Short mmCIF file of C-alpha atoms in Angstrom, two decimals:
data_model
loop_
_atom_site.label_atom_id
_atom_site.label_comp_id
_atom_site.label_asym_id
_atom_site.label_seq_id
_atom_site.Cartn_x
_atom_site.Cartn_y
_atom_site.Cartn_z
CA MET A 30 -49.00 -16.25 126.26
CA SER A 31 -50.76 -13.21 127.66
CA SER A 32 -54.49 -12.62 127.21
CA SER A 33 -53.79 -9.55 125.03
CA GLU A 34 -51.51 -11.62 122.73
CA SER A 35 -54.19 -14.31 122.50
CA GLN A 36 -56.78 -11.67 121.59
CA MET A 37 -54.49 -10.22 118.88
CA LEU A 38 -53.89 -13.68 117.40
CA SER A 39 -57.63 -14.37 117.52
CA GLU A 40 -58.40 -11.10 115.74
CA GLU A 41 -55.73 -11.75 113.07
CA SER A 42 -57.09 -15.27 112.57
CA GLY A 43 -60.64 -13.93 112.33
CA GLU A 44 -59.53 -11.34 109.77
CA LYS A 45 -57.79 -14.03 107.66
CA ILE A 46 -60.88 -16.22 107.81
CA SER A 47 -63.05 -13.23 106.91
CA LYS A 48 -60.85 -12.32 103.91
CA LYS A 49 -60.75 -15.96 102.81
CA ALA A 50 -64.54 -16.21 103.05
CA ALA A 51 -64.97 -12.96 101.09
CA LYS A 52 -62.57 -14.18 98.38
CA LYS A 53 -64.42 -17.49 98.18
CA GLU A 54 -67.79 -15.73 97.90
CA ALA A 55 -66.45 -13.41 95.15
CA ALA A 56 -65.16 -16.41 93.17
CA LYS A 57 -68.52 -18.12 93.60
CA LEU A 58 -70.38 -15.06 92.28
CA GLU A 59 -67.99 -14.73 89.31
CA LYS A 60 -68.54 -18.41 88.46
CA LEU A 61 -72.31 -17.90 88.64
CA ARG A 62 -72.05 -14.81 86.38
CA ARG A 63 -70.03 -16.69 83.75
CA ARG A 64 -72.44 -19.61 83.86
CA GLN A 65 -75.40 -17.26 83.42
CA GLU A 66 -73.75 -15.56 80.43
CA HIS A 67 -73.04 -18.96 78.88
CA GLU A 68 -76.64 -20.11 79.42
CA GLU A 69 -78.05 -16.91 77.94
CA ALA A 70 -75.80 -17.24 74.88
CA THR A 71 -76.72 -20.91 74.47
CA GLN A 72 -80.44 -20.20 74.81
CA LYS A 73 -80.23 -17.32 72.34
CA THR A 74 -78.39 -19.48 69.81
CA ALA A 75 -80.91 -22.28 70.26
CA SER A 76 -83.83 -19.88 69.79
CA MET A 77 -82.30 -18.38 66.63
CA SER A 78 -81.53 -21.78 65.10
CA LEU A 79 -85.06 -23.01 65.78
CA GLU A 80 -86.56 -20.06 63.96
CA GLU A 81 -84.51 -20.55 60.77
CA ASN A 82 -86.47 -22.03 57.87
CA ASP A 83 -89.64 -22.34 59.98
CA GLU A 84 -92.85 -21.11 58.33
CA PHE A 85 -94.49 -20.92 61.77
CA SER A 86 -91.62 -19.07 63.49
CA SER A 87 -93.82 -16.02 64.13
CA ASN A 88 -95.81 -18.12 66.61
CA TYR A 89 -93.03 -18.53 69.16
CA GLY A 90 -89.79 -16.97 70.38
CA ASP A 91 -88.22 -14.56 72.87
CA VAL A 92 -89.81 -11.15 73.31
CA THR A 93 -87.33 -8.48 72.20
CA LEU A 94 -86.09 -5.62 74.37
CA ASN A 95 -87.71 -3.12 72.02
CA GLU A 96 -91.10 -4.77 72.53
CA LEU A 97 -90.63 -4.72 76.31
CA GLN A 98 -89.88 -0.99 76.37
CA SER A 99 -93.60 -0.12 76.24
CA THR A 100 -93.47 0.63 72.54
CA GLU A 101 -96.67 1.90 70.90
CA ASP A 102 -95.78 0.21 67.60
CA PRO A 103 -98.07 -2.82 67.11
CA LYS A 104 -95.61 -4.22 64.56
CA ALA A 105 -92.52 -3.90 66.75
CA GLY A 106 -92.14 -7.67 66.85
CA LYS A 107 -93.99 -10.95 66.57
CA TRP A 108 -95.05 -10.95 70.24
CA ARG A 109 -96.40 -7.40 69.93
CA GLU A 110 -98.35 -8.37 66.81
CA ALA A 111 -99.70 -11.56 68.39
CA ILE A 112 -101.11 -9.86 71.50
CA GLU A 113 -102.54 -6.82 69.68
CA GLY A 114 -106.23 -6.41 70.53
CA LYS A 115 -106.19 -9.23 73.07
CA ASN A 116 -106.68 -9.11 76.85
CA TRP A 117 -104.88 -11.32 79.35
CA ILE A 118 -106.97 -13.80 81.32
CA ASP A 119 -105.85 -14.71 84.85
CA VAL A 120 -104.93 -18.36 85.21
CA SER A 121 -107.25 -18.55 88.24
CA ASP A 122 -110.18 -17.53 86.00
CA LEU A 123 -109.81 -20.41 83.55
CA VAL A 124 -112.92 -22.61 83.90
CA GLU A 125 -114.76 -25.34 82.00
CA GLU A 126 -117.31 -22.88 80.59
CA MET A 127 -114.54 -21.30 78.51
CA ALA A 128 -113.97 -24.51 76.52
CA GLU A 129 -113.09 -23.96 72.82
CA SER A 130 -112.42 -20.25 73.32
CA GLU A 131 -109.01 -18.70 72.62
CA VAL A 132 -107.24 -17.05 75.56
CA LEU A 133 -104.05 -15.16 76.28
CA ILE A 134 -102.44 -16.05 79.61
CA ARG A 135 -99.20 -15.19 81.38
CA GLY A 136 -97.33 -17.15 83.99
CA ARG A 137 -94.16 -18.92 85.02
CA VAL A 138 -93.00 -22.29 83.76
CA HIS A 139 -93.68 -24.42 86.85
CA THR A 140 -92.79 -27.76 85.28
CA ASN A 141 -91.71 -28.67 81.76
CA ARG A 142 -92.26 -32.25 80.60
CA PRO A 143 -91.37 -33.03 76.98
CA VAL A 144 -92.82 -36.34 75.81
CA SER A 145 -91.40 -36.53 72.29
CA GLY A 146 -90.23 -34.31 69.46
CA LYS A 147 -93.88 -33.69 68.61
CA LEU A 148 -95.52 -33.39 72.06
CA GLY A 149 -94.82 -31.61 75.33
CA PHE A 150 -96.58 -30.58 78.54
CA VAL A 151 -95.88 -27.40 80.49
CA ILE A 152 -97.60 -26.40 83.71
CA LEU A 153 -97.93 -22.65 83.92
CA ARG A 154 -98.19 -20.99 87.35
CA ALA A 155 -99.50 -17.54 88.28
CA SER A 156 -99.92 -16.41 91.90
CA GLY A 157 -100.39 -19.96 93.12
CA SER A 158 -102.86 -21.02 90.40
CA THR A 159 -101.69 -23.57 87.83
CA VAL A 160 -102.87 -24.78 84.43
CA GLN A 161 -101.59 -27.47 82.09
CA CYS A 162 -100.52 -26.32 78.61
CA VAL A 163 -100.18 -28.90 75.83
CA VAL A 164 -98.09 -28.25 72.72
CA SER A 165 -98.60 -30.78 69.94
CA GLN A 166 -97.21 -30.59 66.41
CA ALA A 167 -100.11 -30.01 64.03
CA GLU A 168 -99.87 -28.17 60.72
CA GLN A 169 -103.54 -27.18 60.79
CA ASN A 170 -102.90 -25.35 64.10
CA LYS A 171 -99.68 -23.80 62.75
CA VAL A 172 -97.65 -25.60 65.42
CA GLY A 173 -94.43 -27.03 64.01
CA ALA A 174 -91.76 -29.30 65.47
CA ASN A 175 -89.56 -26.29 66.17
CA MET A 176 -92.18 -24.77 68.47
CA VAL A 177 -92.23 -28.02 70.45
CA LYS A 178 -88.43 -27.84 70.69
CA TYR A 179 -88.58 -24.17 71.72
CA LEU A 180 -91.01 -24.91 74.52
CA ARG A 181 -88.86 -27.84 75.67
CA GLN A 182 -85.80 -25.61 76.24
CA LEU A 183 -87.68 -23.07 78.40
CA SER A 184 -86.27 -23.20 81.94
CA ARG A 185 -88.43 -23.41 85.05
CA GLU A 186 -89.60 -20.07 86.46
CA SER A 187 -89.24 -18.38 83.06
CA PHE A 188 -91.98 -15.83 82.42
CA VAL A 189 -94.06 -16.67 79.32
CA ASP A 190 -97.15 -15.58 77.43
CA VAL A 191 -99.28 -18.34 75.90
CA ILE A 192 -102.06 -17.97 73.35
CA GLY A 193 -104.14 -21.09 73.07
CA VAL A 194 -107.53 -22.77 73.06
CA VAL A 195 -109.22 -23.88 76.28
CA ALA A 196 -109.96 -27.61 76.24
CA LEU A 197 -111.48 -30.11 78.64
CA PRO A 198 -109.10 -32.96 79.58
CA LYS A 199 -110.23 -36.55 79.11
CA GLU A 200 -109.36 -37.38 82.74
CA PRO A 201 -109.57 -35.06 85.81
CA LEU A 202 -106.29 -33.24 86.43
CA THR A 203 -104.63 -33.80 89.82
CA GLY A 204 -101.46 -31.72 89.43
CA THR A 205 -103.07 -28.33 88.70
CA THR A 206 -105.57 -26.01 90.34
CA GLN A 207 -107.53 -25.45 87.09
CA GLN A 208 -109.56 -28.29 85.60
CA VAL A 209 -108.99 -27.23 82.02
CA GLU A 210 -105.94 -27.37 79.77
CA ILE A 211 -104.63 -25.02 77.11
CA GLN A 212 -103.92 -26.29 73.58
CA VAL A 213 -100.98 -24.03 72.72
CA ARG A 214 -101.08 -22.05 69.50
CA LYS A 215 -98.43 -19.42 70.26
CA VAL A 216 -95.84 -19.02 73.02
CA TYR A 217 -93.44 -16.18 73.77
CA CYS A 218 -90.84 -15.95 76.51
CA VAL A 219 -91.03 -12.57 78.23
CA ASN A 220 -88.10 -13.26 80.55
CA LYS A 221 -85.90 -16.33 80.99
CA ALA A 222 -84.83 -17.72 84.36
CA LEU A 223 -81.49 -19.39 85.05
CA ALA A 224 -81.42 -23.05 84.10
CA LYS A 225 -80.10 -23.91 87.59
CA LEU A 226 -81.91 -22.13 90.44
CA PRO A 227 -80.90 -21.96 94.15
CA LEU A 228 -84.10 -23.80 95.04
CA SER A 229 -86.98 -25.45 93.26
CA VAL A 230 -90.37 -23.82 93.85
CA GLU A 231 -91.94 -27.24 93.38
CA ASP A 232 -89.77 -28.64 96.19
CA ALA A 233 -90.41 -25.59 98.40
CA ALA A 234 -94.16 -26.15 98.04
CA ARG A 235 -94.13 -29.74 99.32
CA SER A 236 -95.79 -30.60 102.61
CA GLU A 237 -93.94 -32.64 105.21
CA ALA A 238 -96.30 -35.54 104.45
CA ASP A 239 -95.40 -35.35 100.73
CA ILE A 240 -91.69 -35.43 101.57
CA GLU A 241 -92.06 -38.42 103.89
CA LYS A 242 -94.15 -40.24 101.29
CA SER A 243 -91.51 -39.66 98.61
CA LEU A 244 -88.76 -40.92 100.93
CA GLN A 245 -90.71 -44.11 101.57
CA SER A 246 -91.28 -44.62 97.84
CA GLY A 247 -87.59 -44.05 97.09
CA THR A 248 -88.01 -40.90 94.96
CA LYS A 249 -86.38 -38.73 97.68
CA ALA A 250 -88.00 -35.32 97.14
CA ALA A 251 -85.83 -32.47 98.38
CA ARG A 252 -86.60 -30.79 101.70
CA VAL A 253 -85.90 -27.05 101.50
CA ASN A 254 -84.71 -25.76 104.88
CA GLN A 255 -85.65 -22.41 106.37
CA ASP A 256 -82.33 -20.65 105.81
CA THR A 257 -82.29 -21.64 102.14
CA ARG A 258 -85.84 -20.33 101.78
CA LEU A 259 -85.03 -17.02 103.46
CA ASN A 260 -81.73 -16.58 101.61
CA HIS A 261 -83.66 -16.89 98.34
CA ARG A 262 -86.96 -15.46 99.54
CA VAL A 263 -88.00 -14.17 96.10
CA LEU A 264 -88.27 -17.79 94.94
CA ASP A 265 -89.77 -19.04 98.20
CA ILE A 266 -92.59 -16.46 98.11
CA ARG A 267 -93.80 -18.04 94.87
CA THR A 268 -95.15 -21.20 96.53
CA PRO A 269 -98.97 -21.44 96.77
CA ALA A 270 -98.86 -21.45 100.59
CA ASN A 271 -96.74 -18.30 100.75
CA GLN A 272 -98.88 -16.57 98.15
CA ALA A 273 -101.85 -17.35 100.40
CA ILE A 274 -100.12 -16.31 103.64
CA PHE A 275 -99.49 -12.77 102.45
CA ARG A 276 -103.00 -12.41 101.07
CA ILE A 277 -104.35 -13.51 104.46
CA GLN A 278 -102.06 -10.95 106.08
CA CYS A 279 -103.46 -8.27 103.78
CA GLN A 280 -107.04 -9.22 104.69
CA ILE A 281 -106.26 -8.95 108.42
CA GLU A 282 -104.95 -5.45 107.85
CA ASN A 283 -107.99 -4.54 105.74
CA ALA A 284 -110.46 -5.88 108.32
CA PHE A 285 -108.59 -4.14 111.15
CA ARG A 286 -108.82 -0.81 109.33
CA GLU A 287 -112.41 -1.36 108.17
CA LYS A 288 -113.83 -2.04 111.64
CA LEU A 289 -111.94 0.81 113.32
CA LEU A 290 -112.97 3.35 110.67
CA GLU A 291 -116.55 2.15 111.14
CA LYS A 292 -116.16 2.97 114.86
CA SER A 293 -114.91 6.54 114.18
CA PHE A 294 -111.18 5.87 114.63
CA VAL A 295 -108.64 8.02 112.78
CA GLY A 296 -105.60 6.46 111.09
CA ILE A 297 -102.32 8.19 112.04
CA HIS A 298 -98.59 7.90 111.27
CA THR A 299 -96.10 8.47 114.06
CA PRO A 300 -92.31 9.02 113.86
CA LYS A 301 -89.96 6.06 114.07
CA LEU A 302 -86.93 8.16 115.08
CA MET A 303 -87.02 8.92 118.80
CA ALA A 304 -84.86 10.85 121.26
CA GLY A 305 -85.60 8.27 123.98
CA SER A 306 -87.01 4.76 124.16
CA SER A 307 -90.78 4.35 124.11
CA GLU A 308 -90.96 1.21 126.24
CA GLY A 309 -87.94 1.42 128.54
CA GLY A 310 -85.33 -1.30 128.90
CA SER A 311 -82.34 -2.11 126.72
CA ALA A 312 -84.09 -3.67 123.71
CA VAL A 313 -83.68 -0.57 121.57
CA PHE A 314 -81.75 0.18 118.37
CA ARG A 315 -79.55 3.21 119.07
CA LEU A 316 -78.14 5.53 116.42
CA GLU A 317 -76.78 9.01 115.93
CA TYR A 318 -79.20 11.63 114.66
CA LYS A 319 -77.39 14.75 113.40
CA GLY A 320 -74.94 14.71 116.27
CA GLN A 321 -77.38 13.72 119.00
CA PRO A 322 -78.30 10.26 120.35
CA ALA A 323 -81.50 8.71 119.06
CA CYS A 324 -83.19 5.34 118.70
CA LEU A 325 -85.75 3.53 116.58
CA ALA A 326 -89.26 3.46 118.06
CA GLN A 327 -90.09 0.29 119.98
CA SER A 328 -93.75 1.16 119.47
CA PRO A 329 -95.88 4.21 118.56
CA GLN A 330 -96.98 4.26 122.20
CA LEU A 331 -95.92 7.76 123.25
CA HIS A 332 -97.09 9.51 120.10
CA LYS A 333 -100.44 7.78 119.85
CA GLN A 334 -101.11 8.93 123.43
CA MET A 335 -100.06 12.44 122.45
CA ALA A 336 -102.56 12.21 119.57
CA ILE A 337 -105.29 11.48 122.13
CA CYS A 338 -104.17 14.55 124.09
CA GLY A 339 -104.49 16.45 120.80
CA ASP A 340 -108.21 15.57 120.80
CA LEU A 341 -108.18 12.98 118.02
CA ARG A 342 -110.04 10.82 120.58
CA ARG A 343 -109.69 7.44 118.81
CA VAL A 344 -106.63 6.57 116.72
CA PHE A 345 -104.95 3.59 115.11
CA GLU A 346 -101.72 2.99 113.25
CA ILE A 347 -100.33 0.24 111.02
CA GLY A 348 -96.57 0.58 110.80
CA PRO A 349 -93.10 -0.84 111.56
CA VAL A 350 -91.95 -1.55 115.11
CA PHE A 351 -88.33 -2.17 116.10
CA ARG A 352 -87.11 -4.35 118.99
CA ALA A 353 -83.39 -4.98 119.54
CA GLU A 354 -84.00 -8.13 121.56
CA ASP A 355 -81.63 -11.05 121.14
CA SER A 356 -84.56 -13.43 121.02
CA PHE A 357 -83.79 -16.51 118.93
CA THR A 358 -87.29 -17.92 119.15
CA HIS A 359 -90.02 -19.01 116.76
CA ARG A 360 -92.14 -15.93 117.56
CA HIS A 361 -89.77 -12.94 117.86
CA LEU A 362 -88.55 -10.52 115.20
CA CYS A 363 -86.40 -7.40 115.44
CA GLU A 364 -88.74 -5.60 113.05
CA PHE A 365 -92.42 -6.33 112.61
CA VAL A 366 -95.67 -4.66 111.56
CA GLY A 367 -97.56 -3.26 114.52
CA LEU A 368 -101.33 -2.81 114.62
CA ASP A 369 -101.80 -0.17 117.31
CA VAL A 370 -104.89 1.41 118.85
CA GLU A 371 -105.43 4.20 121.39
CA MET A 372 -108.75 5.59 122.60
CA GLU A 373 -110.41 7.76 125.24
CA ILE A 374 -111.94 5.86 128.15
CA GLN A 375 -115.30 7.02 129.46
CA LYS A 376 -115.47 5.08 132.73
CA HIS A 377 -113.51 1.79 132.83
CA TYR A 378 -110.61 0.14 131.02
CA SER A 379 -112.91 -2.75 130.13
CA GLU A 380 -114.06 -0.50 127.25
CA ILE A 381 -110.74 -1.29 125.53
CA MET A 382 -111.29 -5.02 126.00
CA ASP A 383 -114.81 -4.61 124.57
CA LEU A 384 -113.19 -3.22 121.42
CA VAL A 385 -110.62 -6.04 121.25
CA ASP A 386 -113.46 -8.56 121.52
CA GLU A 387 -115.55 -7.02 118.73
CA LEU A 388 -112.58 -6.23 116.49
CA PHE A 389 -110.89 -9.62 116.50
CA VAL A 390 -114.08 -11.66 116.26
CA PHE A 391 -114.79 -9.52 113.16
CA ILE A 392 -111.27 -10.14 111.77
CA PHE A 393 -111.41 -13.92 112.33
CA THR A 394 -114.89 -14.15 110.80
CA SER A 395 -113.84 -12.13 107.76
CA LEU A 396 -110.82 -14.42 107.22
CA ASN A 397 -113.01 -17.53 107.33
CA GLU A 398 -115.46 -15.96 104.88
CA LYS A 399 -113.16 -14.12 102.46
CA CYS A 400 -109.99 -16.23 102.49
CA LYS A 401 -111.32 -19.77 102.13
CA LYS A 402 -109.14 -20.53 99.11
CA GLU A 403 -106.05 -19.05 100.76
CA LEU A 404 -106.61 -20.94 104.02
CA GLU A 405 -106.96 -24.17 102.04
CA ALA A 406 -103.67 -23.44 100.23
CA VAL A 407 -101.86 -22.91 103.54
CA ALA A 408 -103.41 -26.04 105.06
CA LYS A 409 -102.35 -28.12 102.06
CA GLN A 410 -98.67 -27.52 102.85
CA TYR A 411 -98.98 -26.82 106.58
CA PRO A 412 -102.03 -28.74 107.88
CA PHE A 413 -103.90 -27.05 110.75
CA GLU A 414 -107.27 -27.03 112.50
CA PRO A 415 -109.44 -23.88 112.20
CA LEU A 416 -109.12 -21.50 115.16
CA LYS A 417 -111.74 -21.99 117.87
CA PHE A 418 -113.15 -18.70 119.15
CA LEU A 419 -116.37 -17.60 120.87
CA PRO A 420 -118.88 -14.98 119.66
CA LYS A 421 -118.23 -13.22 122.98
CA THR A 422 -114.56 -13.45 123.94
CA LEU A 423 -113.72 -15.09 127.26
CA ARG A 424 -112.12 -12.85 129.93
CA LEU A 425 -110.16 -14.12 132.92
CA THR A 426 -108.26 -12.13 135.54
CA PHE A 427 -104.54 -12.84 135.94
CA GLU A 428 -105.28 -14.24 139.40
CA GLU A 429 -107.86 -16.63 137.93
CA GLY A 430 -105.32 -17.76 135.34
CA VAL A 431 -102.70 -18.35 138.05
CA GLN A 432 -105.22 -20.38 140.05
CA MET A 433 -106.07 -22.55 137.01
CA LEU A 434 -102.35 -23.27 136.59
CA LYS A 435 -101.93 -24.05 140.28
CA ASP A 436 -104.89 -26.42 140.19
CA ALA A 437 -103.13 -28.19 137.31
CA GLY A 438 -99.93 -28.49 139.35
CA VAL A 439 -98.03 -25.59 137.78
CA GLU A 440 -96.43 -23.29 140.38
CA ILE A 441 -95.66 -19.74 139.26
CA ASP A 442 -94.95 -16.39 140.89
CA PRO A 443 -98.38 -14.75 141.46
CA LEU A 444 -96.81 -11.30 140.94
CA GLY A 445 -94.52 -12.29 138.08
CA ASP A 446 -95.12 -12.70 134.36
CA LEU A 447 -96.11 -15.91 132.60
CA ASN A 448 -93.33 -17.67 130.74
CA THR A 449 -93.85 -19.40 127.39
CA GLU A 450 -94.54 -22.80 128.94
CA SER A 451 -97.10 -21.35 131.40
CA GLU A 452 -98.88 -19.49 128.58
CA ARG A 453 -99.17 -22.67 126.55
CA LYS A 454 -100.37 -24.69 129.52
CA LEU A 455 -102.99 -22.08 130.39
CA GLY A 456 -104.12 -22.05 126.74
CA GLN A 457 -104.59 -25.81 126.91
CA LEU A 458 -106.57 -25.54 130.15
CA VAL A 459 -108.78 -22.77 128.74
CA LEU A 460 -109.48 -24.81 125.59
CA GLU A 461 -110.46 -27.85 127.65
CA LYS A 462 -112.71 -25.86 130.00
CA TYR A 463 -114.18 -23.16 127.73
CA ASN A 464 -113.68 -24.60 124.19
CA THR A 465 -111.89 -21.50 122.88
CA GLU A 466 -108.35 -20.78 121.70
CA PHE A 467 -108.81 -17.01 121.89
CA TYR A 468 -109.19 -15.29 125.25
CA ILE A 469 -108.26 -12.20 127.31
CA LEU A 470 -106.24 -12.27 130.54
CA HIS A 471 -106.41 -8.98 132.49
CA ARG A 472 -105.30 -7.29 135.75
CA TYR A 473 -101.61 -8.15 135.33
CA PRO A 474 -99.11 -7.45 138.15
CA LYS A 475 -97.89 -3.85 137.94
CA ALA A 476 -94.23 -4.91 138.14
CA VAL A 477 -94.31 -6.66 134.76
CA ARG A 478 -95.97 -3.85 132.78
CA PRO A 479 -94.52 -0.66 131.15
CA PHE A 480 -94.06 2.54 133.16
CA TYR A 481 -97.09 4.26 131.64
CA THR A 482 -99.59 1.57 132.82
CA MET A 483 -102.33 2.65 135.27
CA THR A 484 -102.38 0.89 138.67
CA CYS A 485 -105.55 -0.90 139.85
CA ALA A 486 -107.76 1.17 142.18
CA ASP A 487 -108.32 -1.69 144.63
CA ASN A 488 -104.80 -3.21 144.72
CA PRO A 489 -101.57 -1.28 143.93
CA LEU A 490 -99.78 -4.55 143.14
CA TYR A 491 -101.92 -5.02 140.01
CA SER A 492 -102.58 -2.89 136.94
CA ASN A 493 -105.41 -2.06 134.56
CA SER A 494 -103.79 -4.07 131.81
CA PHE A 495 -104.40 -7.17 129.72
CA ASP A 496 -102.90 -9.63 127.27
CA VAL A 497 -104.76 -11.57 124.60
CA PHE A 498 -103.88 -15.11 123.55
CA ILE A 499 -104.32 -17.30 120.48
CA ARG A 500 -103.57 -21.03 120.70
CA GLY A 501 -101.68 -20.49 123.98
CA GLU A 502 -99.44 -17.67 122.75
CA GLU A 503 -99.68 -13.96 123.53
CA ILE A 504 -100.52 -11.69 120.59
CA ILE A 505 -101.90 -8.48 122.13
CA SER A 506 -100.78 -6.34 125.04
CA GLY A 507 -102.93 -3.44 126.23
CA ALA A 508 -103.83 -1.24 129.20
CA GLN A 509 -105.21 1.97 130.59
CA ARG A 510 -102.41 4.58 130.52
CA VAL A 511 -101.24 6.94 133.23
CA HIS A 512 -102.31 10.44 132.15
CA ILE A 513 -101.14 12.31 135.27
CA PRO A 514 -97.70 13.91 134.58
CA GLU A 515 -96.36 13.71 138.14
CA VAL A 516 -97.10 9.97 138.33
CA LEU A 517 -95.55 9.46 134.88
CA GLU A 518 -92.32 11.17 135.92
CA GLN A 519 -92.07 9.02 139.02
CA ARG A 520 -92.76 5.79 137.12
CA ALA A 521 -90.31 6.64 134.31
CA GLY A 522 -87.56 7.19 136.89
CA GLU A 523 -88.31 3.83 138.49
CA TYR A 524 -87.82 2.19 135.07
CA GLY A 525 -84.48 3.92 134.45
CA ILE A 526 -85.80 6.23 131.74
CA ASP A 527 -84.25 9.71 131.54
CA VAL A 528 -87.28 12.00 131.93
CA LYS A 529 -85.58 14.64 129.77
CA THR A 530 -85.68 12.35 126.73
CA ILE A 531 -89.50 12.06 126.97
CA SER A 532 -90.23 15.56 128.28
CA THR A 533 -92.48 16.48 125.31
CA TYR A 534 -94.50 13.32 125.94
CA ILE A 535 -94.99 14.09 129.64
CA ASP A 536 -95.65 17.78 128.95
CA SER A 537 -98.55 16.82 126.66
CA PHE A 538 -100.42 15.67 129.79
CA ARG A 539 -99.89 19.01 131.53
CA TYR A 540 -102.29 20.68 129.11
CA GLY A 541 -105.27 18.56 130.12
CA ALA A 542 -105.58 14.90 129.13
CA PRO A 543 -108.57 12.52 129.09
CA PRO A 544 -108.41 9.03 130.63
CA HIS A 545 -107.33 6.73 127.82
CA GLY A 546 -105.83 3.39 126.90
CA GLY A 547 -105.09 1.09 124.01
CA PHE A 548 -103.26 -1.95 122.76
CA GLY A 549 -100.76 -3.21 120.22
CA VAL A 550 -100.53 -6.43 118.23
CA GLY A 551 -97.97 -7.85 115.83
CA LEU A 552 -99.50 -8.54 112.42
CA GLU A 553 -97.11 -11.39 111.62
CA ARG A 554 -97.90 -13.10 114.90
CA VAL A 555 -101.65 -12.97 114.26
CA VAL A 556 -101.17 -14.68 110.88
CA MET A 557 -98.79 -17.24 112.36
CA LEU A 558 -101.17 -18.26 115.14
CA PHE A 559 -104.40 -18.08 113.15
CA CYS A 560 -102.86 -20.54 110.66
CA ALA A 561 -101.04 -22.49 113.42
CA LEU A 562 -97.66 -22.06 111.71
CA ASN A 563 -94.53 -23.05 113.59
CA ASN A 564 -92.38 -19.98 112.89
CA ILE A 565 -93.06 -16.27 112.55
CA ARG A 566 -90.48 -16.01 109.75
CA LYS A 567 -93.04 -17.74 107.53
CA THR A 568 -95.37 -14.75 107.92
CA SER A 569 -92.81 -11.97 107.46
CA LEU A 570 -92.14 -11.08 103.83
CA PHE A 571 -88.44 -10.37 104.41
CA PRO A 572 -87.84 -11.15 108.10
CA ARG A 573 -85.39 -9.28 110.31
CA ASP A 574 -84.13 -11.21 113.32
CA PRO A 575 -80.87 -10.99 115.35
CA GLN A 576 -79.01 -12.87 112.59
CA ARG A 577 -80.71 -11.67 109.41
CA LEU A 578 -80.41 -8.30 107.69
CA ALA A 579 -80.80 -9.50 104.09
CA PRO A 580 -82.34 -9.94 101.62
#
């Protein structure tokens, strides 16, 4: 059989497999749809039957569509009447001092544990905080047996409003974040979840230690793998650790912006559609732009430099960055959030490192002060030691780093880049010698840096550039830039970049440009390494890697 015949057979086979897979997926979705319709009908019937001949039926039930359509009518339904004049209290704000007061809270059914026809326990969850709700049949509280039954049939992850009285439990609660419980008086389901979910949030929130403990005890708690989590990310995000991770991420962004604004930086927004690549190389997403070739920006590098040439002097940007690398690693993404800075240099590129030092010590300190609860939530599922960093960040030259590795028996190319293993080893050596997990390595070999990097004055083999490391992994890359157009053209050619595609960038330096430099850092990577997480996909809300384009 010829190679072309083999290829045709392979393609036909692949097409058959593809069609078969598509047909199977369609059947699976149709089965899921029918099951959902059946569950909704069953739940509706159950709710209606419970409410028949029940003098307390106004105290529980499903919220109607009319009520959910932002109606102004306070008598549109029993839920609307029940909440009239009341304000919602966050679950996280429920404390012992509120004992005996009536509250209105909203959350998801985290667990539902009926004890009998007259008693049931529901743990309600909201943004990682949990509270135990107790429903007990009592005529004086207008809680009938049908309300207990109604609460029992609520599926996990359903969205409910509860009106009840804050009470102090007889024994300390171990399964909730709040040390009070709610004696339920009224309960309304705002939105029901499927009875069978793709994953259990309770399972997804377990630590590895909890899973191992359950296996040893014979209860066999489910381990939710990464693909299942990412395929159903909306559910996965609901775990306390993930709720905390993205609040920590937000605080990093806030602190980054706060410190730079304090130092007279201007926030900018640069285009993500480019005529040519911004970094050089092949790791670029190419597309057609109105009949002409274009690509997605690998960084805001060129435009933030042009902003400096436009006399903005000090700029920063927080925005998406695209890298078409086929990197199947724990720390690479095809799209991530870049924190980028560019600034004029007065005399020496060390001014940029001075900023990195001050900025990131400020960020780390603010996280430790403002995100204590969030860091504890992450550590509960993914245990880690707090990051060790110095008030004044350690700086080593690349040559000093190479020497430390050589002294430890690690041989590397003195004019090459550090690989992942060398970075980790150097991080270990730095921690042992200087007691810090955050440091700057500068004066990198020119050959391993982008075309726009300024060469060292005293040695043309090295450059005025630096990388910054956390826990032995690189998070920041920065340098002084070349601002002389003739040198830029020469360097771009050496890197295989068509000068015509970046002509407007190079021309911006022909009109007079100040010495300048800057750096870029991936937001997701900072979160990952600060919390010592094992995979960057944990810190990306909806990650994009070489194999994932959804959800």
